[in-house]
Each structure stands twice: as structure tokens, then as C-alpha cells.
Short mmCIF file of C-alpha atoms and ligand atoms in Angstrom, two decimals:
data_model
loop_
_atom_site.label_atom_id
_atom_site.label_comp_id
_atom_site.label_asym_id
_atom_site.label_seq_id
_atom_site.Cartn_x
_atom_site.Cartn_y
_atom_site.Cartn_z
CA MET A 1 119.72 84.77 128.08
CA PRO A 2 117.17 85.87 130.69
CA THR A 3 118.50 85.96 134.28
CA ASP A 4 115.24 84.49 135.56
CA SER A 5 115.33 80.80 134.71
CA SER A 6 111.53 80.63 134.57
CA ALA A 7 111.41 83.33 131.85
CA PRO A 8 111.12 82.14 128.26
CA ASP A 9 114.44 82.24 126.42
CA VAL A 10 113.42 83.86 123.15
CA GLY A 11 116.17 84.91 120.78
CA GLU A 12 116.66 88.18 118.94
CA LEU A 13 114.21 89.00 116.14
CA THR A 14 115.64 87.89 112.81
CA PRO A 15 112.86 87.40 110.26
CA PRO A 16 113.98 86.31 106.78
CA ASN A 17 114.49 88.99 104.18
CA ARG A 18 111.56 88.29 101.86
CA THR A 19 110.50 89.99 98.67
CA LEU A 20 106.75 90.46 99.13
CA MET A 21 104.86 89.91 95.87
CA GLY A 22 101.72 88.34 97.30
CA PRO A 23 98.27 89.83 97.97
CA GLY A 24 99.66 92.00 100.78
CA PRO A 25 101.52 93.09 102.76
CA SER A 26 103.85 94.55 100.15
CA ASP A 27 107.45 95.62 100.70
CA VAL A 28 107.61 98.68 102.93
CA HIS A 29 109.58 101.68 101.67
CA PRO A 30 112.70 102.37 103.81
CA ARG A 31 111.50 105.92 104.43
CA VAL A 32 108.31 104.51 105.99
CA LEU A 33 110.32 102.18 108.24
CA ARG A 34 112.45 105.14 109.31
CA ALA A 35 109.37 107.23 110.08
CA MET A 36 108.18 104.42 112.35
CA SER A 37 111.31 104.61 114.47
CA THR A 38 110.84 108.31 115.34
CA PRO A 39 109.94 109.09 118.95
CA LEU A 40 106.32 109.10 120.03
CA VAL A 41 104.39 112.19 120.99
CA GLY A 42 101.04 112.03 122.76
CA HIS A 43 97.95 111.41 120.66
CA LEU A 44 96.66 114.88 121.69
CA ASP A 45 100.00 116.70 121.46
CA PRO A 46 99.65 119.89 119.40
CA SER A 47 102.32 118.55 117.05
CA PHE A 48 100.34 115.35 116.56
CA VAL A 49 97.18 117.31 115.79
CA GLU A 50 99.11 118.90 112.95
CA ILE A 51 100.25 115.47 111.75
CA MET A 52 96.63 114.29 111.77
CA ASP A 53 95.64 117.22 109.56
CA GLU A 54 98.45 116.40 107.15
CA VAL A 55 97.45 112.75 106.95
CA GLN A 56 93.85 113.74 106.21
CA GLU A 57 94.96 116.13 103.49
CA LEU A 58 97.22 113.49 101.91
CA LEU A 59 94.44 110.90 102.08
CA ARG A 60 92.05 113.25 100.25
CA TYR A 61 94.66 113.69 97.54
CA THR A 62 95.15 109.93 97.19
CA PHE A 63 91.42 109.13 97.19
CA ARG A 64 90.80 112.03 94.73
CA THR A 65 88.17 113.52 97.00
CA ASP A 66 87.26 116.71 98.84
CA ASN A 67 85.35 114.75 101.50
CA GLN A 68 85.86 116.33 104.89
CA TRP A 69 85.24 112.89 106.41
CA THR A 70 88.53 111.31 105.47
CA ILE A 71 90.50 109.54 108.21
CA PRO A 72 92.81 106.62 108.93
CA VAL A 73 90.88 104.09 111.03
CA SER A 74 92.91 102.38 113.77
CA GLY A 75 93.26 98.78 112.64
CA THR A 76 93.71 96.83 109.43
CA GLY A 77 91.66 97.11 106.24
CA SER A 78 88.91 95.04 107.85
CA ALA A 79 88.55 97.76 110.51
CA SER A 80 87.92 100.49 107.95
CA MET A 81 85.62 98.02 106.17
CA GLU A 82 83.64 97.38 109.34
CA ALA A 83 83.59 101.10 110.13
CA ALA A 84 82.01 101.72 106.71
CA ILE A 85 79.47 98.91 106.83
CA GLY A 86 78.77 98.94 110.57
CA ASN A 87 77.97 102.66 110.58
CA LEU A 88 76.10 102.91 107.28
CA VAL A 89 73.94 99.81 107.66
CA GLU A 90 71.25 100.19 110.33
CA PRO A 91 69.16 97.33 111.69
CA GLY A 92 66.49 96.54 109.11
CA ASP A 93 68.42 98.17 106.22
CA THR A 94 69.04 96.16 103.08
CA MET A 95 72.53 95.92 101.65
CA LEU A 96 73.24 94.66 98.14
CA VAL A 97 76.59 92.83 97.91
CA PRO A 98 78.43 91.02 95.11
CA THR A 99 79.20 87.28 94.95
CA ASN A 100 82.21 87.52 92.62
CA GLY A 101 84.98 87.10 95.18
CA TYR A 102 86.08 86.55 98.74
CA PHE A 103 85.67 90.13 99.97
CA GLY A 104 82.07 90.50 98.77
CA GLY A 105 81.36 87.61 101.15
CA ARG A 106 83.04 89.49 103.99
CA MET A 107 80.86 92.54 103.21
CA ALA A 108 77.79 90.31 103.58
CA SER A 109 78.96 88.95 106.97
CA MET A 110 79.57 92.44 108.29
CA ALA A 111 76.22 93.75 107.01
CA ARG A 112 74.40 90.87 108.74
CA ARG A 113 76.21 91.53 112.02
CA ALA A 114 75.15 95.17 111.73
CA GLY A 115 71.53 93.94 111.68
CA GLY A 116 71.10 94.42 107.97
CA GLU A 117 69.39 92.20 105.48
CA VAL A 118 71.69 91.02 102.71
CA VAL A 119 70.71 90.61 99.07
CA GLU A 120 73.14 89.62 96.34
CA VAL A 121 74.05 90.55 92.82
CA ALA A 122 75.60 87.49 91.25
CA ALA A 123 78.70 87.17 89.12
CA PRO A 124 81.17 84.28 89.04
CA TRP A 125 84.56 84.48 90.77
CA GLY A 126 86.99 85.92 88.24
CA LYS A 127 84.44 88.18 86.52
CA PRO A 128 83.43 91.78 87.27
CA LEU A 129 79.84 92.81 88.00
CA ASP A 130 77.66 93.43 84.97
CA PRO A 131 76.09 96.92 85.26
CA ALA A 132 72.81 95.53 83.86
CA ALA A 133 72.70 92.89 86.62
CA VAL A 134 73.38 95.58 89.23
CA SER A 135 70.54 97.72 87.80
CA ASP A 136 68.18 94.74 87.91
CA ALA A 137 69.13 93.93 91.49
CA LEU A 138 68.67 97.58 92.51
CA ALA A 139 65.22 97.61 90.90
CA GLU A 140 64.24 94.30 92.49
CA HIS A 141 65.45 94.92 96.06
CA ASP A 142 65.60 98.72 96.40
CA PRO A 143 68.51 98.41 98.89
CA ASP A 144 69.65 101.18 101.26
CA VAL A 145 73.31 100.42 100.61
CA PHE A 146 75.18 98.84 97.70
CA GLY A 147 78.71 97.55 98.21
CA PHE A 148 81.13 96.45 95.53
CA VAL A 149 84.81 95.51 95.45
CA HIS A 150 86.79 97.79 93.15
CA ALA A 151 89.89 95.58 93.15
CA GLU A 152 89.11 91.97 94.10
CA THR A 153 92.32 90.58 95.60
CA SER A 154 90.98 87.02 95.52
CA THR A 155 90.48 86.99 91.74
CA GLY A 156 92.72 89.69 90.21
CA VAL A 157 89.73 91.51 88.75
CA VAL A 158 89.22 95.27 88.66
CA GLN A 159 85.61 96.47 88.42
CA PRO A 160 85.27 98.60 85.27
CA ASN A 161 82.33 100.99 84.67
CA VAL A 162 82.24 102.27 88.24
CA PRO A 163 80.34 105.49 87.30
CA GLU A 164 77.64 103.35 85.67
CA LEU A 165 77.19 101.43 88.92
CA THR A 166 77.07 104.52 91.12
CA THR A 167 74.62 106.31 88.78
CA ALA A 168 72.31 103.30 88.83
CA ALA A 169 72.50 103.11 92.63
CA HIS A 170 71.81 106.81 93.10
CA ASP A 171 68.74 106.54 90.84
CA HIS A 172 67.39 104.32 93.63
CA ASP A 173 68.63 106.60 96.45
CA THR A 174 71.07 103.84 97.37
CA LEU A 175 74.40 104.77 98.94
CA VAL A 176 77.50 103.14 97.47
CA ILE A 177 80.39 101.65 99.48
CA ALA A 178 83.51 100.71 97.51
CA ASP A 179 86.20 98.35 98.76
CA THR A 180 89.35 100.02 97.48
CA VAL A 181 91.82 98.10 99.64
CA THR A 182 93.87 96.85 96.68
CA SER A 183 93.31 99.85 94.40
CA LEU A 184 94.05 102.94 96.51
CA GLY A 185 97.42 104.33 95.42
CA GLY A 186 97.92 101.69 92.71
CA VAL A 187 95.01 101.65 90.29
CA GLU A 188 92.94 104.54 88.90
CA LEU A 189 90.37 105.50 91.52
CA ARG A 190 88.43 108.78 91.56
CA VAL A 191 86.09 108.90 94.53
CA ASP A 192 84.45 112.27 93.76
CA GLU A 193 84.36 112.07 89.97
CA TRP A 194 82.93 108.53 90.14
CA ASP A 195 80.39 109.55 92.81
CA ILE A 196 81.38 106.89 95.35
CA ASP A 197 79.75 107.70 98.73
CA VAL A 198 82.06 105.69 100.96
CA ALA A 199 85.44 104.14 100.18
CA TYR A 200 87.61 102.17 102.56
CA SER A 201 91.11 100.87 102.08
CA GLY A 202 94.16 99.38 103.78
CA PRO A 203 97.72 100.61 104.08
CA GLN A 204 99.64 97.39 103.38
CA LYS A 205 98.66 96.89 99.77
CA CYS A 206 99.41 99.61 97.18
CA LEU A 207 100.51 102.14 99.82
CA SER A 208 103.33 99.84 100.98
CA CYS A 209 102.88 100.70 104.61
CA PRO A 210 102.62 98.21 107.48
CA PRO A 211 99.05 97.37 108.52
CA GLY A 212 97.63 99.45 111.37
CA ALA A 213 95.93 102.64 110.16
CA SER A 214 93.41 102.19 107.35
CA PRO A 215 92.02 104.87 105.03
CA LEU A 216 88.30 105.67 105.02
CA THR A 217 86.37 108.45 103.32
CA LEU A 218 82.67 109.35 103.45
CA SER A 219 80.66 111.97 101.58
CA ASP A 220 78.60 114.50 103.57
CA GLN A 221 75.48 112.65 102.50
CA ALA A 222 76.76 109.30 103.77
CA MET A 223 77.85 110.95 107.00
CA GLU A 224 74.39 112.46 107.37
CA LYS A 225 72.90 108.95 107.39
CA VAL A 226 75.51 107.87 109.97
CA LEU A 227 74.87 110.84 112.25
CA SER A 228 71.09 110.48 112.11
CA ARG A 229 70.96 106.80 113.06
CA GLU A 230 68.19 105.83 115.46
CA GLU A 231 70.44 103.56 117.46
CA PRO A 232 74.22 103.67 117.73
CA PRO A 233 76.27 101.18 115.72
CA ARG A 234 77.08 97.92 117.52
CA SER A 235 80.79 98.70 117.69
CA TRP A 236 81.80 101.38 120.16
CA TYR A 237 85.38 101.40 118.87
CA LEU A 238 84.39 102.05 115.26
CA ASP A 239 81.43 104.39 115.94
CA LEU A 240 82.08 107.26 113.51
CA SER A 241 79.94 109.68 115.52
CA LEU A 242 82.41 109.17 118.40
CA LEU A 243 85.51 109.14 116.17
CA GLU A 244 84.27 112.49 114.90
CA GLY A 245 85.25 113.92 118.29
CA TYR A 246 88.86 112.91 117.74
CA TRP A 247 89.34 113.45 114.00
CA GLY A 248 86.88 116.38 113.67
CA GLU A 249 87.17 119.93 115.03
CA GLU A 250 87.21 118.99 118.69
CA ARG A 251 90.20 116.61 118.86
CA ALA A 252 89.08 115.03 122.10
CA TYR A 253 90.16 111.63 123.39
CA HIS A 254 88.28 108.62 122.10
CA HIS A 255 91.01 105.96 121.94
CA THR A 256 94.77 106.27 121.73
CA ALA A 257 95.64 106.56 118.07
CA PRO A 258 98.35 104.13 116.89
CA ILE A 259 100.87 107.00 116.71
CA THR A 260 103.58 104.99 114.96
CA ASN A 261 101.16 103.76 112.30
CA VAL A 262 99.97 107.31 111.71
CA TYR A 263 103.61 108.36 111.22
CA ALA A 264 103.97 105.46 108.81
CA ILE A 265 100.95 106.24 106.69
CA ARG A 266 101.90 109.92 106.62
CA GLU A 267 105.26 109.00 105.08
CA ALA A 268 103.69 106.44 102.71
CA LEU A 269 101.23 109.08 101.51
CA ARG A 270 104.00 111.67 101.18
CA LEU A 271 105.65 109.22 98.77
CA VAL A 272 102.38 109.08 96.79
CA ALA A 273 102.23 112.87 96.60
CA GLU A 274 105.88 113.13 95.55
CA GLU A 275 105.40 110.60 92.76
CA GLY A 276 102.04 112.05 91.69
CA ILE A 277 98.94 109.87 91.87
CA GLU A 278 98.52 109.50 88.10
CA ASN A 279 102.20 108.64 87.63
CA ARG A 280 101.79 106.05 90.32
CA TRP A 281 98.84 104.43 88.55
CA ALA A 282 100.91 104.44 85.33
CA ARG A 283 103.90 102.85 87.10
CA HIS A 284 101.74 100.01 88.42
CA ARG A 285 100.30 99.39 84.93
CA HIS A 286 103.72 99.45 83.34
CA LEU A 287 105.47 97.13 85.78
CA ALA A 288 102.54 94.74 86.13
CA GLY A 289 102.35 94.82 82.34
CA ALA A 290 105.94 93.56 82.22
CA LEU A 291 105.05 90.87 84.77
CA LYS A 292 102.03 89.83 82.71
CA ALA A 293 104.12 89.74 79.51
CA GLY A 294 106.61 87.52 81.34
CA MET A 295 103.87 85.13 82.43
CA GLU A 296 102.41 84.91 78.93
CA GLY A 297 105.89 84.73 77.41
CA MET A 298 106.69 81.58 79.38
CA GLY A 299 103.40 80.02 78.27
CA LEU A 300 101.15 80.76 81.26
CA GLU A 301 97.67 82.20 81.07
CA MET A 302 96.27 85.16 82.99
CA ASN A 303 92.93 84.46 84.66
CA ALA A 304 91.48 87.87 83.75
CA PRO A 305 91.36 89.29 80.21
CA GLU A 306 92.91 92.73 79.58
CA ALA A 307 89.52 94.48 79.94
CA TYR A 308 89.36 93.82 83.68
CA TRP A 309 92.92 92.77 84.54
CA LEU A 310 93.97 94.20 87.90
CA PRO A 311 97.63 95.37 87.74
CA SER A 312 98.07 95.34 91.52
CA LEU A 313 97.06 91.65 91.77
CA ASN A 314 97.87 89.33 88.92
CA ALA A 315 95.92 86.08 88.86
CA VAL A 316 97.87 83.55 86.81
CA ARG A 317 96.44 80.10 85.93
CA VAL A 318 98.34 77.21 87.52
CA PRO A 319 99.71 75.06 84.66
CA ASP A 320 98.97 71.34 84.42
CA GLY A 321 101.15 68.90 86.32
CA VAL A 322 102.22 71.02 89.30
CA ASP A 323 100.87 71.59 92.77
CA ASP A 324 100.38 75.31 93.47
CA SER A 325 101.41 75.15 97.15
CA GLU A 326 104.59 73.31 96.27
CA VAL A 327 105.52 76.03 93.76
CA CYS A 328 105.01 78.71 96.41
CA GLU A 329 107.17 76.75 98.85
CA VAL A 330 110.04 76.54 96.33
CA LEU A 331 109.83 80.29 95.70
CA LEU A 332 109.93 81.02 99.42
CA GLU A 333 112.79 78.65 100.19
CA LYS A 334 114.99 79.17 97.17
CA TYR A 335 114.30 82.82 96.34
CA ASP A 336 112.91 84.35 99.58
CA LEU A 337 109.99 85.36 97.39
CA GLU A 338 106.38 85.42 98.55
CA ILE A 339 103.45 84.93 96.17
CA ALA A 340 100.12 83.31 97.08
CA THR A 341 97.86 80.48 95.99
CA GLY A 342 94.20 80.92 95.09
CA LEU A 343 91.34 80.79 97.56
CA GLY A 344 87.62 80.03 97.55
CA ASP A 345 86.23 79.12 94.14
CA LEU A 346 89.69 79.59 92.59
CA ALA A 347 91.65 77.49 95.11
CA GLY A 348 94.21 75.36 93.28
CA GLU A 349 93.53 77.17 90.01
CA ILE A 350 95.51 80.41 90.22
CA PHE A 351 98.63 81.98 91.64
CA ARG A 352 98.10 85.45 93.06
CA ILE A 353 101.03 87.73 92.35
CA GLY A 354 100.92 91.22 93.77
CA CYS A 355 102.58 94.21 92.15
CA MET A 356 101.92 96.87 94.74
CA GLY A 357 103.51 100.10 95.88
CA HIS A 358 107.20 99.80 96.68
CA SER A 359 107.12 96.16 95.53
CA ALA A 360 106.23 97.36 92.02
CA ARG A 361 109.84 97.77 90.84
CA PRO A 362 111.64 96.36 87.79
CA GLU A 363 114.00 94.18 89.86
CA ASN A 364 111.08 92.51 91.63
CA VAL A 365 109.19 91.89 88.43
CA VAL A 366 112.24 90.28 86.81
CA LEU A 367 112.78 88.18 89.93
CA VAL A 368 109.19 86.90 89.93
CA VAL A 369 109.28 85.98 86.25
CA ALA A 370 112.68 84.24 86.45
CA ALA A 371 112.01 82.52 89.79
CA LEU A 372 108.53 81.30 88.89
CA GLY A 373 109.81 79.98 85.55
CA ASP A 374 112.56 78.12 87.36
CA ALA A 375 110.26 76.70 90.05
CA LEU A 376 107.62 75.55 87.56
CA GLU A 377 110.17 73.93 85.27
CA SER A 378 111.93 72.17 88.13
CA LEU A 379 108.58 70.75 89.30
CA GLY A 380 107.80 69.41 85.85
CA ALA A 381 105.51 72.01 84.23
CA ASP A 382 105.78 72.64 80.51
CA VAL A 383 106.94 76.28 80.52
CA ASP A 384 109.55 78.36 78.71
CA PRO A 385 111.36 80.34 81.44
CA ASP A 386 113.73 82.10 79.03
CA GLY A 387 110.83 83.14 76.81
CA GLY A 388 109.21 84.66 79.92
CA VAL A 389 112.26 86.65 80.91
CA ALA A 390 112.74 87.90 77.34
CA ALA A 391 109.09 89.03 77.05
CA CYS A 392 109.31 90.75 80.42
CA ARG A 393 112.53 92.53 79.48
CA ASP A 394 110.97 93.72 76.20
CA VAL A 395 108.32 95.63 78.12
CA LEU A 396 110.76 97.01 80.68
C1 PLP B 1 93.26 92.77 102.23
C2 PLP B 1 91.86 93.11 101.87
C3 PLP B 1 90.88 93.41 102.84
C4 PLP B 1 91.11 93.27 104.32
O1 PLP B 1 92.17 93.94 104.80
P1 PLP B 1 92.97 93.43 106.12
O2 PLP B 1 94.02 94.45 106.21
O3 PLP B 1 93.46 92.06 105.80
O4 PLP B 1 92.05 93.45 107.25
C5 PLP B 1 89.63 93.79 102.40
N1 PLP B 1 89.33 93.87 101.09
C6 PLP B 1 90.24 93.55 100.13
C7 PLP B 1 89.85 93.66 98.70
C8 PLP B 1 91.52 93.17 100.50
O5 PLP B 1 92.40 92.86 99.55
#
């Protein structure tokens, strides 16, 4: 109780102990939580400068890139997204964006705010981009920048054929920005081999780290465009030519780095390196494969076919006769389990079940299959919960 009677009497922090299997955040590894409780040093302390170097090296490993320009941006995934788009798109530039999900729409909003002109390559929600449609759009609009979403968290779709898209873009001298927020550290992603110019991500999806410091990588060529802009980007905070002073050779003050979040992402990335990036991709496929088998085994349908199924975000069709929000409420109340409903064009049609980072473990997958089967059956859907559990166990 506060001694000052006018002070708010707020109790101790006791959030419920949830299992996070939604579209992010995912469960944080205990080692990451421990790293966050270590004492602060200054953001220019020689020991912190070393930590910054280590984070950059670990990020390059995880992105599969040699890009010198690889940093954690202070802020959530949307900050690294806006750093990418706001620096690369200059007033009057044209940016080609996709229409096949929620985050393509966010790319368009950011490009417009940067003074860019937006053109679209169309594909329905729940489908990937067709390389032929991308080629046609590139030929028609000759854009300066092309953005696509590698792992669309709103639809559970992974974009296949990435090298085909980047080759087509480069034939038009178009730079490519990839949204890898829900793929980095969970789904195969090869920035250099696939010739992606700029990739941004977030820490709270497949890296299982709290939000706060968000990965970004740019090729030398992309950085050249950024550093030769005629006018500075509209955001001072996210101006990469200024951030260069802090993350580049100089290490001069720009803003105070979120020290604790940098500790956190360092530990999260150390876990990636220990596991091995390819093993980590394989683990996500295996465990999400068991989850998918469980869904199909109880009689549910995945929204994406195998060819572009996204293991880190499983979009499952809502069966007839139940309300999706009600199902999610039962899971939260009875099982302390978080999954999400659909949004945008798929609102009411799908459940979104994450299988990311530290959340991608056999016990969580079994819990989701058993708990969802129970919730659906209790609300009157025609499902076979035992068949789901058996199919899931077969894969595990
Ligand atoms: C979560 C997400 C973002 C935005 O990240 P925030 O951390 O919520 O700002 C962007 N793109 C995709 C594909 C995402 O899943």
C-alpha cells in the first residue's frame, strides 16, 4: 500500500502464465529472460560496444548474409520495417507492394508516408505471389523498390520462389525489400543466396525474444541508395545515415540503445547459433508438421496447401457451427493457451496458430491439438479430438 493516499494503489505484477501459440509474441526462452535481468552498462561502454559487434555477427549468421549493414533497430518489427521503407523510398519513387495479406498493406502505408507512389501486384489473401504477375507488374510500372512478405502472418502463407522474384526485380534495376518478421530463425531464409537487398524482421516471433530490438540487414547497393538520397528521410529516429554513426565504425551517440533488449536478442541469437540455423528450420517444420497432422487428424482443414504452408504460422479453417472468438476465449480461460483469430479478408474464417522459436516444442504442440479439439467439441463442432491427438503423436 502506498503511504501517500493520493497515489494509485496498484498491486504487484502477476500476469497469468500463458502458453503463447499465437502470431507473436512467442514464449521467451528462460535464458533470454535471465539475460534481461543482468545489470545495465552504458550504451557507449567499451563492453557494450563488444556486445553490439557480437549481436551484428549473430544477426548475419541468422540472416545468412555477409552484409556489413546488419543491425537491431530500436523498436518493434514495425520500426525495422519503417527503417527499411522510409530510408529506401525517396519522394517520387515508386514502390511495388503485394495485396495478399495484412502486412503488404502496411508496406503501402509506409511507402506513401515516405512520399513514394504505390503500385500493387495482386494476389488474394491466402495465396502467394505468382512470379509471372510480379514480372508483369515490374514491366508495367518499372518501380524503384519492390516489397514482398516472405512469411505472411495474417494468412499462414510462405512465399516460395523467392530467387525468381529477386531475379525479375533486378532485371529492372529494382531493389527488393523482404518482410521476414515471421520467417527469420524459423523458416528457410537465405538473404545473400536469394539476392534479397533489404530484409527486416522482429524479435518476438521465431527468435522468441521480447519485442524491442528488431533485425535489419541491407546490401551495400541498397545502402548506397540510402546514403545518396537528395533529402533526408522523414524520420530522424530511423535515419540509417545517422544510425550509421552508432552502429558503424564511429560508435557515437545517436539515441540510447535499449540495452536490455540488446542483451535479450544477443542471447536469443546465441540460442540460434547453438542449435544451428538449418536444424532450427528443420525443428519448426517437424513440430508444425505434427501440429498440422493433429489439425487434419481431428477433421480440420489447413487454409494453405503444403506447397506454401508456413510452419511458423498455421492458418486452420474454422469449422462450421462455432464462433472463432469464443473458441479462443475457451482456450485462454481453460488452458491458459493463446492462439488468434483471423483478420482482414480472412476474419472469421481461420484460426492462426503460431509455432515459433521456444514455443515450437512437442509439449506445446500436443497441448494445442488436445485443447483445441476439446474446445471445438464442447462448443458443438463436428471434430474428432482423439483422432487429432493420435495423428499428432504419430508424427512426434
Ligand atoms: C508482426 C509482424 C510485423 C510487425 O511487427 P511488430 O513487432 O508488431 O511491430 C510485420 N510484418 C509481419 C509479417 C509480422 O508478422
